[in-house]
Coordinates of C-alpha atoms and ligand atoms in Angstrom, one line a residue:
M1 CA 4.9 26.5 -11.9
Q2 CA 7.0 23.4 -12.9
I3 CA 6.0 20.5 -10.7
L4 CA 7.6 17.0 -10.3
L5 CA 5.6 14.3 -8.5
L6 CA 7.5 11.2 -7.3
S7 CA 6.4 7.8 -5.9
M8 CA 9.0 5.8 -4.1
P9 CA 10.9 2.9 -5.7
D10 CA 10.5 0.5 -2.7
S11 CA 8.6 -2.6 -3.5
F12 CA 7.7 -5.6 -1.3
E13 CA 7.8 -9.3 -1.5
H14 CA 4.4 -10.1 -3.0
T15 CA 4.7 -7.5 -5.9
P16 CA 8.2 -8.2 -7.3
T17 CA 9.1 -5.6 -9.9
I18 CA 10.1 -8.2 -12.4
A19 CA 6.4 -9.0 -12.8
I20 CA 4.4 -6.1 -11.4
R21 CA 5.1 -2.4 -11.8
M22 CA 1.9 -0.3 -11.2
P23 CA 1.4 3.4 -11.4
N24 CA 0.7 5.3 -8.1
G25 CA -3.0 6.3 -8.3
A26 CA -2.5 9.3 -6.0
L27 CA -0.1 11.1 -8.3
G28 CA -2.3 10.9 -11.4
S29 CA -5.2 12.2 -9.4
L30 CA -3.2 15.1 -8.0
A31 CA -1.9 16.0 -11.4
G32 CA -5.5 16.0 -12.8
N33 CA -6.7 18.4 -10.2
I34 CA -4.2 21.2 -10.2
D35 CA -4.9 24.3 -12.3
P36 CA -4.2 23.7 -15.9
H37 CA -1.5 26.3 -16.4
H38 CA 1.0 24.4 -14.3
R39 CA 3.4 22.0 -16.0
V40 CA 3.4 18.7 -14.1
A41 CA 5.5 15.5 -14.5
I42 CA 4.9 12.2 -12.7
A43 CA 7.7 9.7 -12.1
D44 CA 6.9 6.4 -10.5
L45 CA 10.4 5.4 -9.3
V46 CA 9.4 1.7 -9.2
L47 CA 10.0 1.9 -12.9
A48 CA 13.7 2.9 -12.3
Q49 CA 14.4 0.8 -9.3
S50 CA 17.9 0.0 -10.3
S51 CA 18.8 3.6 -11.2
V52 CA 17.0 5.8 -8.8
R53 CA 19.7 8.4 -8.2
R54 CA 20.5 8.8 -11.9
T55 CA 16.8 9.0 -12.8
V56 CA 16.1 11.7 -10.1
E57 CA 19.2 13.7 -11.3
R58 CA 18.1 13.5 -14.9
L59 CA 14.5 14.6 -14.1
M60 CA 15.7 17.4 -11.9
H61 CA 18.0 18.6 -14.7
E62 CA 15.3 18.4 -17.4
I63 CA 12.3 19.7 -15.5
Q64 CA 14.0 22.2 -13.2
P65 CA 10.9 21.9 -10.9
D66 CA 9.9 24.7 -8.6
L67 CA 8.2 22.1 -6.4
V68 CA 8.7 18.4 -5.9
G69 CA 5.9 16.3 -4.3
L70 CA 6.6 12.9 -2.9
S71 CA 4.0 10.2 -2.1
V72 CA 5.2 8.0 0.8
M73 CA 4.1 4.8 2.7
T74 CA 5.7 4.1 6.1
F75 CA 8.2 1.5 4.9
Q76 CA 9.4 4.0 2.2
R77 CA 10.2 6.7 4.7
G78 CA 14.0 6.2 4.7
T79 CA 14.2 6.2 0.9
A80 CA 12.1 9.3 0.7
R81 CA 14.5 11.1 3.1
R82 CA 17.5 10.3 0.9
I83 CA 15.6 11.4 -2.3
I84 CA 14.6 14.7 -0.6
S85 CA 18.2 15.3 0.4
L86 CA 19.4 14.5 -3.1
I87 CA 16.8 17.0 -4.6
R88 CA 17.9 19.6 -2.1
A89 CA 21.5 19.2 -3.2
L90 CA 20.6 19.5 -6.9
K91 CA 18.2 22.4 -6.5
P92 CA 18.2 24.0 -3.1
D93 CA 15.3 26.4 -3.9
A94 CA 12.8 23.7 -4.9
R95 CA 9.9 23.4 -2.5
I96 CA 9.5 20.0 -1.0
V97 CA 5.9 18.7 -0.3
V98 CA 5.2 15.2 1.1
G99 CA 1.8 13.4 1.2
G100 CA 0.3 10.0 1.4
Y101 CA -0.2 7.6 4.3
D102 CA 3.0 8.1 6.2
P103 CA 3.2 11.9 6.2
S104 CA -0.6 12.0 6.9
L105 CA -0.5 9.6 9.9
A106 CA 3.0 10.2 11.3
P107 CA 3.6 13.9 10.4
D108 CA 6.0 14.3 13.3
A109 CA 8.4 12.1 11.4
W110 CA 8.6 14.7 8.7
T111 CA 9.3 17.9 10.6
H112 CA 13.0 17.5 11.5
P113 CA 14.7 20.7 10.1
D114 CA 17.6 18.7 8.6
L115 CA 15.1 16.7 6.5
G116 CA 14.2 19.6 4.3
V117 CA 10.4 19.2 4.0
D118 CA 8.6 22.4 3.5
V119 CA 5.0 21.2 3.5
I120 CA 3.1 18.1 4.7
V121 CA -0.2 17.5 3.0
R122 CA -2.4 15.4 5.3
G123 CA -5.3 13.2 4.1
E124 CA -6.9 13.4 0.7
G125 CA -4.6 15.5 -1.4
E126 CA -6.3 16.9 -4.6
L127 CA -8.0 20.0 -3.2
T128 CA -5.3 20.7 -0.6
F129 CA -2.5 20.5 -3.2
R130 CA -4.4 22.6 -5.7
D131 CA -5.0 25.3 -3.0
L132 CA -1.4 25.0 -1.8
L133 CA -0.2 25.8 -5.3
R134 CA -2.6 28.7 -5.6
A135 CA -1.4 30.1 -2.2
I136 CA 2.3 29.8 -3.2
E137 CA 1.6 31.5 -6.6
N138 CA -0.5 34.3 -5.2
G139 CA 1.7 34.9 -2.2
T140 CA -1.3 34.3 0.2
P141 CA -0.6 32.7 3.6
L142 CA -0.5 28.9 3.8
S143 CA -2.3 29.2 7.1
E144 CA -5.5 29.7 5.0
V145 CA -5.2 26.2 3.4
P146 CA -6.8 23.4 5.4
G147 CA -5.0 20.1 5.6
L148 CA -1.4 21.3 6.0
W149 CA 1.6 21.2 8.3
F150 CA 4.1 23.7 7.0
R151 CA 7.5 25.1 8.0
E152 CA 7.9 28.7 9.0
R153 CA 11.1 30.4 10.2
D154 CA 10.2 29.7 13.8
G155 CA 8.9 26.1 13.5
V156 CA 6.1 24.0 12.1
R157 CA 2.5 25.3 11.9
Q158 CA -0.7 23.2 11.4
T159 CA -3.9 24.2 9.7
P160 CA -7.2 22.5 10.5
P161 CA -7.9 19.1 8.9
R162 CA -9.8 19.3 5.6
P163 CA -13.1 17.3 5.6
V164 CA -13.2 14.3 3.2
T165 CA -14.4 15.1 -0.3
A166 CA -17.8 14.1 -1.5
V167 CA -16.5 12.7 -4.8
E168 CA -20.0 12.1 -6.1
E169 CA -20.4 15.8 -6.6
G170 CA -17.8 15.9 -9.3
T171 CA -15.4 17.9 -7.2
I172 CA -12.5 15.6 -8.1
R173 CA -11.5 15.6 -11.8
P174 CA -10.2 12.5 -13.6
P175 CA -6.5 11.6 -13.3
N176 CA -3.9 13.1 -15.7
R177 CA -2.0 10.0 -17.0
A178 CA -0.4 12.1 -19.8
A179 CA 1.8 13.6 -17.1
R180 CA 3.7 10.3 -16.6
V181 CA 7.3 10.6 -17.9
L182 CA 8.6 7.1 -17.2
S183 CA 7.4 3.9 -19.0
G184 CA 7.4 0.2 -18.3
Y185 CA 4.2 -0.3 -16.2
T186 CA 3.4 -4.0 -16.3
M187 CA 1.3 -6.8 -14.9
L188 CA 2.9 -10.0 -16.1
G189 CA 3.7 -8.4 -19.4
R190 CA 0.4 -6.6 -19.9
G191 CA 0.2 -2.8 -19.7
V192 CA -1.3 -2.0 -16.3
D193 CA -3.1 1.0 -14.8
V194 CA -5.1 1.8 -11.7
I195 CA -8.5 3.4 -11.4
E196 CA -10.7 4.2 -8.4
T197 CA -14.5 4.0 -8.2
S198 CA -15.1 4.9 -4.6
R199 CA -13.2 6.1 -1.5
G200 CA -13.4 5.0 2.1
C201 CA -14.8 2.3 4.2
T202 CA -17.2 2.0 7.1
F203 CA -15.6 -1.0 8.8
D204 CA -12.8 -0.5 11.3
C205 CA -10.4 -3.4 11.1
S206 CA -7.7 -2.7 13.7
F207 CA -4.7 -3.1 11.3
C208 CA -6.0 -0.8 8.6
S209 CA -4.9 2.8 8.2
I210 CA -8.0 3.9 6.4
I211 CA -10.1 5.0 9.3
E212 CA -7.4 7.1 10.9
M213 CA -6.7 8.6 7.4
R214 CA -10.3 9.7 6.6
G215 CA -12.8 8.6 9.2
R216 CA -15.5 6.0 8.6
N217 CA -17.3 7.0 5.4
F218 CA -17.9 5.9 1.9
H219 CA -18.1 8.0 -1.2
R220 CA -18.8 6.9 -4.8
F221 CA -17.5 8.4 -8.0
P222 CA -20.3 8.6 -10.6
L223 CA -20.2 5.5 -12.9
V224 CA -19.9 7.6 -16.0
H225 CA -16.7 9.1 -14.6
V226 CA -15.4 5.6 -13.8
I227 CA -16.2 4.2 -17.3
A228 CA -14.5 7.3 -18.9
D229 CA -11.5 6.7 -16.6
I230 CA -11.2 3.0 -17.7
A231 CA -11.5 4.0 -21.3
D232 CA -8.7 6.5 -20.8
A233 CA -6.4 3.9 -19.2
R234 CA -7.2 1.5 -22.0
A235 CA -6.5 4.1 -24.7
R236 CA -3.1 4.5 -23.1
G237 CA -2.3 0.8 -23.3
A238 CA -3.7 -0.7 -20.2
R239 CA -4.8 -4.3 -20.6
A240 CA -4.9 -5.0 -16.9
I241 CA -6.5 -2.6 -14.3
F242 CA -6.2 -2.6 -10.5
I243 CA -9.2 -1.1 -8.9
V244 CA -7.7 0.6 -5.9
D245 CA -10.9 1.3 -3.9
D246 CA -10.6 0.8 -0.2
N247 CA -13.7 -1.4 -0.1
I248 CA -15.8 -1.6 -3.3
T249 CA -17.9 -4.4 -1.8
L250 CA -19.6 -2.1 0.6
D251 CA -22.2 -1.3 -2.0
I252 CA -22.9 -4.5 -4.0
V253 CA -25.8 -3.0 -6.0
R254 CA -23.4 -0.4 -7.3
F255 CA -20.6 -3.0 -7.9
T256 CA -23.1 -5.0 -9.9
A257 CA -24.0 -1.9 -11.9
L258 CA -20.3 -1.2 -12.5
C259 CA -19.8 -4.7 -14.0
Q260 CA -22.8 -4.1 -16.3
A261 CA -21.5 -0.7 -17.3
I262 CA -18.1 -2.3 -18.2
I263 CA -19.9 -4.9 -20.3
D264 CA -22.1 -2.2 -22.0
A265 CA -19.1 0.0 -22.7
D266 CA -17.3 -3.0 -24.3
L267 CA -14.3 -2.7 -22.0
T268 CA -14.2 -6.4 -21.2
D269 CA -10.9 -7.1 -22.9
I270 CA -9.1 -5.9 -19.8
D271 CA -8.0 -8.1 -16.9
Y272 CA -9.5 -6.5 -13.8
M273 CA -8.2 -6.9 -10.3
V274 CA -10.1 -5.8 -7.2
Q275 CA -10.1 -6.3 -3.5
G276 CA -13.2 -7.3 -1.6
M277 CA -14.7 -8.7 1.6
T278 CA -15.4 -12.4 1.9
S279 CA -18.8 -11.8 3.6
A280 CA -20.1 -9.7 0.7
I281 CA -18.9 -12.1 -1.9
A282 CA -20.3 -15.1 0.0
A283 CA -23.7 -13.4 0.4
H284 CA -24.1 -11.9 -3.0
G285 CA -21.6 -13.8 -5.2
E286 CA -24.3 -15.9 -6.9
E287 CA -25.6 -12.8 -8.7
L288 CA -22.4 -10.8 -8.7
A289 CA -19.8 -13.3 -9.8
P290 CA -21.3 -14.1 -13.2
L291 CA -21.3 -10.4 -14.1
M292 CA -17.8 -10.0 -12.8
Q293 CA -16.7 -12.8 -15.0
R294 CA -18.4 -11.3 -18.0
A295 CA -16.8 -7.9 -17.3
G296 CA -13.3 -9.4 -17.3
F297 CA -12.5 -9.7 -13.6
R298 CA -9.5 -12.1 -13.2
Y299 CA -8.0 -11.7 -9.8
V300 CA -10.0 -10.9 -6.6
F301 CA -7.9 -10.0 -3.5
L302 CA -9.9 -11.4 -0.6
G303 CA -9.3 -9.8 2.8
I304 CA -9.6 -13.2 4.6
E305 CA -7.2 -11.9 7.3
N306 CA -7.3 -15.0 9.4
I307 CA -9.4 -18.2 9.6
L308 CA -9.4 -18.5 13.4
D309 CA -12.2 -16.7 15.2
Q310 CA -10.0 -15.4 18.1
D311 CA -7.6 -13.8 15.6
L312 CA -10.5 -12.2 13.7
V313 CA -11.7 -10.7 17.0
F314 CA -8.2 -9.2 17.6
L315 CA -8.1 -7.9 14.1
K316 CA -11.6 -6.5 14.5
A317 CA -12.4 -8.3 11.2
S318 CA -15.1 -10.7 12.3
A319 CA -18.0 -8.8 10.9
K320 CA -16.5 -8.5 7.4
N321 CA -15.7 -12.2 7.3
S322 CA -18.9 -13.6 8.7
Q323 CA -21.2 -15.8 6.8
R324 CA -24.8 -15.2 7.9
Q325 CA -28.1 -17.0 7.6
A326 CA -31.3 -15.2 8.6
G327 CA -29.1 -12.5 10.1
R328 CA -27.1 -14.9 12.4
R329 CA -23.4 -15.6 12.0
V330 CA -23.0 -19.2 10.9
G331 CA -19.2 -19.2 10.3
N332 CA -16.3 -17.8 8.4
A333 CA -17.3 -16.7 4.9
S334 CA -13.9 -17.3 3.3
T335 CA -14.4 -20.8 1.9
A336 CA -17.8 -19.8 0.5
A337 CA -16.4 -16.7 -1.1
V338 CA -13.4 -18.6 -2.6
D339 CA -15.7 -21.3 -4.0
I340 CA -18.0 -18.8 -5.7
L341 CA -15.2 -17.0 -7.3
H342 CA -13.5 -20.2 -8.5
R343 CA -16.8 -21.5 -9.9
H344 CA -16.9 -18.4 -12.0
G345 CA -13.4 -18.6 -13.4
M346 CA -11.8 -16.1 -11.2
L347 CA -8.6 -16.4 -9.2
V348 CA -8.2 -15.6 -5.5
I349 CA -5.4 -13.6 -4.0
G350 CA -5.6 -14.6 -0.4
G351 CA -4.9 -11.8 2.1
L352 CA -4.0 -13.4 5.5
I353 CA -2.3 -12.0 8.6
V354 CA -0.3 -14.4 10.7
G355 CA 1.7 -13.6 13.9
N356 CA -1.1 -12.0 16.0
P357 CA -0.5 -11.5 19.7
D358 CA -1.7 -14.9 20.9
D359 CA -0.7 -16.9 17.8
T360 CA 0.8 -20.4 18.5
P361 CA 2.6 -22.4 15.8
E362 CA -0.6 -24.4 15.4
A363 CA -2.6 -21.2 14.7
I364 CA -0.1 -20.1 12.1
D365 CA -0.1 -23.6 10.6
A366 CA -3.8 -23.7 10.3
N367 CA -3.8 -20.4 8.3
L368 CA -1.0 -21.6 6.1
A369 CA -2.8 -24.9 5.4
F370 CA -5.9 -22.9 4.5
A371 CA -4.0 -20.8 2.1
R372 CA -2.4 -23.9 0.6
K373 CA -5.8 -25.5 0.0
Y374 CA -7.9 -22.6 -1.1
V375 CA -6.0 -19.6 -2.5
D376 CA -4.4 -19.2 -5.9
W377 CA -1.8 -16.5 -5.0
P378 CA -0.9 -16.2 -1.3
Y379 CA -0.6 -12.6 0.0
I380 CA 0.3 -13.5 3.6
Q381 CA 1.5 -10.8 5.8
H382 CA 2.5 -10.2 9.4
P383 CA 0.7 -7.7 11.6
T384 CA 2.6 -4.4 11.1
P385 CA 2.2 -1.5 13.5
Y386 CA 1.5 1.3 11.0
P387 CA 1.1 4.7 12.6
G388 CA -2.2 5.5 14.2
T389 CA -3.9 2.1 13.8
P390 CA -5.7 0.6 16.8
M391 CA -3.7 -2.6 16.3
T392 CA -0.5 -0.6 16.8
R393 CA -1.7 0.5 20.2
D394 CA -2.5 -3.1 21.2
F395 CA 0.9 -4.4 20.2
V396 CA 2.7 -1.5 21.9
E397 CA 0.7 -1.9 25.1
R398 CA 1.6 -5.6 25.2
G399 CA 5.2 -4.9 24.6
L400 CA 5.2 -7.1 21.4
V401 CA 6.9 -4.6 18.9
V402 CA 10.4 -5.9 18.5
N403 CA 11.6 -3.9 15.5
R404 CA 11.2 -0.2 15.1
R405 CA 13.1 0.2 11.9
V406 CA 10.2 1.4 9.8
E407 CA 11.9 0.6 6.4
E408 CA 11.2 -3.0 7.4
Y409 CA 7.5 -2.3 7.9
D410 CA 6.7 -3.9 4.5
G411 CA 4.2 -6.4 5.7
T412 CA 6.3 -9.5 5.1
T413 CA 9.0 -8.7 7.6
A414 CA 7.7 -9.8 11.1
V415 CA 8.4 -6.8 13.3
T416 CA 6.2 -8.0 16.2
R417 CA 6.3 -11.2 18.2
S418 CA 3.4 -13.2 19.7
A419 CA 3.1 -14.4 23.2
H420 CA 4.3 -17.8 22.1
L421 CA 6.7 -17.2 19.1
T422 CA 9.5 -14.8 18.3
A423 CA 9.2 -12.5 15.3
D424 CA 11.9 -14.6 13.6
E425 CA 10.0 -17.8 14.0
I426 CA 6.8 -16.3 12.7
E427 CA 8.4 -14.9 9.6
F428 CA 10.3 -18.2 9.0
M429 CA 7.1 -20.2 9.1
R430 CA 5.4 -17.9 6.6
W431 CA 8.4 -17.6 4.3
K432 CA 9.0 -21.4 4.1
A433 CA 5.5 -22.3 3.2
E434 CA 4.6 -19.4 1.0
R435 CA 7.3 -19.9 -1.7
W436 CA 5.9 -23.2 -2.7
M437 CA 2.4 -21.9 -2.8
K438 CA 3.6 -19.3 -5.3
V439 CA 5.2 -21.9 -7.5
R440 CA 1.9 -23.7 -7.8
H441 CA 0.4 -20.7 -9.5
M442 CA 3.0 -20.6 -12.3
P443 CA 1.2 -23.0 -14.7
T444 CA -2.0 -20.7 -14.5
V445 CA 0.1 -17.7 -15.3
L446 CA 1.9 -19.6 -18.1
R447 CA -1.4 -20.4 -19.8
H448 CA -2.6 -16.8 -19.6
D449 CA 0.7 -15.0 -20.4
P450 CA 3.0 -17.6 -22.1
G451 CA 5.3 -15.1 -23.7
F452 CA 6.0 -13.4 -20.4
V453 CA 6.6 -16.6 -18.4
L454 CA 8.9 -18.0 -21.1
R455 CA 11.0 -14.8 -21.0
H456 CA 10.9 -14.1 -17.3
G457 CA 9.8 -17.3 -15.5
H458 CA 13.3 -18.1 -14.4
Q459 CA 13.7 -14.5 -12.9
M460 CA 10.3 -14.9 -11.1
L461 CA 11.5 -18.2 -9.6
A462 CA 14.8 -16.8 -8.7
H463 CA 13.1 -14.0 -6.9
T464 CA 10.8 -16.3 -5.0
F465 CA 13.6 -18.6 -4.0
R466 CA 16.4 -16.1 -3.5
G467 CA 18.8 -17.4 -0.9
T468 CA 18.7 -20.9 -2.3
T469 CA 21.9 -22.5 -3.5
W470 CA 22.9 -25.9 -4.9
R471 CA 24.1 -26.8 -1.5
S472 CA 20.7 -26.2 0.0
L473 CA 19.0 -27.9 -2.9
V474 CA 20.9 -31.1 -2.2
G475 CA 20.3 -30.9 1.5
L476 CA 23.7 -29.8 2.6
E477 CA 22.3 -26.6 4.1
S478 CA 19.1 -26.2 6.1
A479 CA 16.1 -24.0 5.3
R480 CA 17.2 -21.8 8.1
D481 CA 20.5 -21.1 6.3
V482 CA 18.6 -20.2 3.2
F483 CA 16.2 -18.0 5.2
E484 CA 19.1 -16.0 6.7
R485 CA 20.6 -15.5 3.3
Y486 CA 17.3 -14.4 1.9
R487 CA 17.0 -11.9 4.8
A488 CA 20.5 -10.5 4.1
L489 CA 19.6 -10.1 0.4
R490 CA 16.3 -8.4 1.3
A491 CA 18.2 -6.0 3.6
R492 CA 20.5 -5.1 0.7
E493 CA 17.6 -4.6 -1.7
R494 CA 16.3 -1.8 0.6
E495 CA 19.2 0.4 -0.4
Y496 CA 17.4 2.0 -3.3
V497 CA 19.2 5.3 -3.4
D498 CA 23.0 5.8 -3.5
W499 CA 22.8 9.0 -1.3
P500 CA 23.1 9.4 2.5
D501 CA 20.2 9.7 4.8
P502 CA 20.1 13.3 6.1
L503 CA 19.1 12.0 9.5
R504 CA 21.8 9.4 9.7
N505 CA 23.4 11.2 12.6
H506 CA 20.2 11.3 14.5
D507 CA 20.2 7.7 15.3
H508 CA 17.1 7.8 17.5
A509 CA 15.2 10.6 15.8
D510 CA 13.3 8.3 13.6
H511 CA 12.6 5.8 16.3
D512 CA 11.4 8.4 18.7
E513 CA 9.1 9.8 16.0
V514 CA 7.9 6.3 15.3
G515 CA 7.4 5.6 18.9
R516 CA 5.2 8.7 19.3
A517 CA 3.3 8.1 16.1
L518 CA 2.8 4.4 16.9
S519 CA 1.1 5.2 20.2
G520 CA -1.3 7.9 18.9
P521 CA -4.9 7.4 19.9
P522 CA -7.3 6.2 17.2
N523 CA -9.8 8.4 15.4
D524 CA -12.7 6.0 16.2
N525 CA -15.7 8.2 15.7
G526 CA -15.3 8.5 12.0
S527 CA -15.6 12.2 12.0
P528 CA -13.8 14.4 11.6
A529 CA -11.0 12.5 9.9
L530 CA -7.4 13.2 11.0
S531 CA -8.2 14.3 14.5
H532 CA -4.5 15.0 15.2
A533 CA -5.1 18.6 16.1
A534 CA -7.5 17.6 18.9
R535 CA -4.9 15.2 20.5
P536 CA -2.5 15.6 23.3
P537 CA 0.8 17.0 22.0
A538 CA 3.0 14.3 20.4
S539 CA 5.7 14.7 23.0
S540 CA 3.3 13.6 25.7
L541 CA 2.7 10.3 24.0
T542 CA 5.2 7.7 25.0
F543 CA 6.4 4.5 23.4
V544 CA 6.3 1.4 25.5
K545 CA 9.7 -0.3 25.3
P546 CA 9.5 -3.8 23.9
S547 CA 10.3 -6.3 26.6
R548 CA 12.7 -8.3 24.3
Ligands
B12_601 C1 -4.2 0.0 -3.9 C2 -3.3 -0.3 -2.7 C3 -2.2 -1.0 -3.0 C4 -1.8 -1.6 -4.3 C5 -0.9 -0.5 -5.0 C6 -1.3 -0.2 -6.4 C7 -0.6 1.1 -6.8 N1 0.5 1.1 -7.5 O1 -1.1 2.2 -6.5 C8 -1.0 -2.8 -3.9 C9 -2.0 -4.0 -3.7 C10 0.1 -3.3 -4.9 C11 -0.5 -2.4 -2.6 C12 0.6 -2.9 -2.0 C13 1.1 -2.5 -0.8 N2 0.5 -1.7 0.1 CO1 -1.2 -0.8 -0.3 N3 -2.9 -0.1 -0.4 C14 -3.6 0.2 -1.4 C15 -4.9 0.9 -1.0 C16 -6.1 -0.1 -0.9 C17 -5.4 2.1 -1.8 C18 -4.3 3.1 -2.1 C19 -4.8 4.0 -3.2 O2 -4.3 4.0 -4.3 N4 -5.8 4.9 -2.9 C20 -6.3 5.9 -3.9 C21 -5.4 7.1 -3.9 C22 -6.0 8.2 -4.9 O3 -5.5 7.6 -2.6 P1 -4.2 7.7 -1.7 O4 -3.2 6.8 -2.1 O5 -4.6 7.8 -0.3 O6 -3.7 9.2 -2.0 C23 -4.3 10.3 -1.6 C24 -3.7 10.9 -0.3 O7 -3.0 10.0 0.4 C25 -2.8 12.0 -0.8 N5 -1.5 11.8 -1.3 C26 -0.9 10.6 -1.6 N6 0.4 10.9 -2.0 C27 0.6 12.2 -2.1 C28 1.7 12.9 -2.5 C29 1.6 14.3 -2.4 C30 2.7 15.2 -2.9 C31 0.4 14.9 -1.9 C32 0.3 16.4 -1.9 C33 -0.7 14.2 -1.5 C34 -0.6 12.8 -1.6 O8 -3.6 12.5 -1.9 C35 -4.1 11.4 -2.6 C36 -5.3 11.8 -3.4 O9 -6.4 12.2 -2.5 C37 -4.5 1.4 0.5 C38 -5.6 1.7 1.4 C39 -6.4 0.5 2.0 N7 -7.7 0.7 2.2 O10 -5.9 -0.5 2.3 C40 -3.4 0.4 0.9 C41 -2.2 1.0 1.7 C42 -1.8 2.3 1.1 N8 -1.2 0.0 1.4 C43 -0.4 -0.2 2.4 C44 0.7 -1.1 2.4 C45 1.5 -1.2 3.7 C46 1.1 -1.8 1.3 C47 2.2 -2.8 1.3 C48 3.5 -2.4 1.9 C49 1.9 -4.1 1.9 C50 0.4 -4.4 1.8 N9 -0.3 -4.1 2.9 O11 0.0 -4.9 0.8 C51 2.4 -3.0 -0.2 C52 3.6 -2.2 -0.8 C53 3.5 -1.8 -2.2 C54 4.8 -1.6 -2.9 N10 5.1 -0.4 -3.2 O12 5.5 -2.5 -3.1 C55 -0.8 0.6 3.6 C56 0.0 1.8 3.9 C57 0.2 2.1 5.4 C58 1.3 3.0 5.7 N11 1.1 3.7 6.8 O13 2.2 3.2 5.0 C59 -2.3 0.9 3.2 C60 -2.9 2.2 3.8 C61 -3.2 -0.3 3.7 C62 -3.1 -0.4 5.2 N12 -2.4 -1.4 5.7 O14 -3.7 0.2 6.0 N13 -1.3 -1.5 -2.0
SF4_602 S1 -12.8 -3.7 5.4 FE1 -10.8 -3.3 4.3 S2 -10.7 -1.1 4.0 FE2 -12.3 -1.4 5.5 S3 -11.3 -1.1 7.5 FE3 -11.2 -3.4 7.0 S4 -9.2 -3.7 5.9 FE4 -9.6 -1.5 5.9

């Protein structure tokens, strides 16, 4: 079979494509785990952001795929619909399969007959996708493949969820990077790739999709597999690697062993980026950080989330951000974690969430001041009601969701208000402060990647300050005017595909689906993952109308 796998072109504020274009890890892993006689091509459309339609047309013409698979996050839903419609027009007999976080957690949004999706793969994809291809090829019923929703003549059928894979058993083969057909991956001018060393998390932060996606569990790839994977990425040109693990810091002993294995394998000339919990870094950093530094870790994304205790309680992120002494919580671990990483030459990407239900201007200011003082690159977001998360339920129940256009659920558009501030005020506060924090990081980047900054620095600045004009620079326009212009530009940027949305005449279809998906109950027992089948039918779940 000829297979084309696509990731969506939509990017968001903190990863501008001028500086950061990373491959989608899911597609490489899917390609590496199908039977070898298939011909598979991967196209990360973020590499063709300004020519999406032309690129899809060309690939469809050259590859003539029997099946096209799309990986989609919630904010990319509208783009995915247009691309599917385009593919349908170009090759009506191609089968369309969707997977990833949005189809997994909001499958109802993907079943409209006018949309043209044949199969939804829910949850982890490698084994389900492999078995789906086998079933199609052998003509056996799709009902025998766990983990699917699929279209039949009389409607959509569901198969039971597939249990999460124990990756330590070698069930998942390494990714197939050779299948990528577009080029241009970059992290500030260096070739970049992604690898994973583990899957899952045992925490249950209320804003995170991971628990609903796969339950509370943690599985580790064997370290030999990981080192071989890094070596493969390096051999293909990667000089920067993003470790996409959900939470690598759950097992510090193993993380330490990984750093040592990277050093032993002489793979230290790569800039590694990883995300971690502040509590783990604060508690174990004195032993871990020197090894991370020697292994080549450069950026650590810290899930600080919020520096105020009441917000951490709402986000259910207190435990992972607590500093402890003799087993007792003695405070927030963020400053200790930042300090340890800085002392060992690493840079901190500060993940913060502002605009929580009870946030006042002072609460947001306190977080912005923290970011200004402690983090190197701010990654400040607003609480975003992604399908199936407990936080979504909280916001819906309090009537605080003010925007249901999911294409704006990109993390930096405030789509919820607090009890004290409008969504607009929340976003304005973050936007205004964050731009200047980003500028402060430029000299550090210049020292590390001078060629890139000299060539593209002006574009990076222009992106960060888009909306600014000479009039605003000399004070003839207010920051508010600039903010409104920025938002108008941002709205235009979201039109990635010059092709109509097949559901454009179903004005409320998407919103109703969102409403239903948003109010789904959590999968809080950790097992089995994806408990959708055991839930009340979607139509019985109602969306609480926002009060403003
Ligand atoms: C790494 C990561 C990133 C990296 C992306 C690097 C890259 N190019 O891959 C960075 C930091 C840049 C990033 C950014 C963002 N991310 Co992010 N990210 C993750 C993270 C940590 C891991 C994703 C991953 O690669 N996993 C490993 C792969 C192998 O697994 P997977 O993606 O789940 O894919 C499997 C299945 O989903 C399925 N599958 C996936 N696609 C397909 C397609 C087909 C056809 C099939 C059959 C199956 C299938 O099979 C795969 C293999 O098992 C997750 C989860 C988490 N714990 O936070 C969030 C997560 C995916 N991100 C999320 C979001 C929202 C974002 C941002 C919008 C904002 C943000 N929160 O940072 C931006 C947008 C990025 C952009 N496009 O501009 C959300 C998505 C929620 C949703 N409902 O859409 C998640 C779930 C975090 C959360 N909030 O809960 N992210
Ligand atoms: S610790 Fe990280 S991966 Fe785990 S639930 Fe919280 S945000 Fe998600």
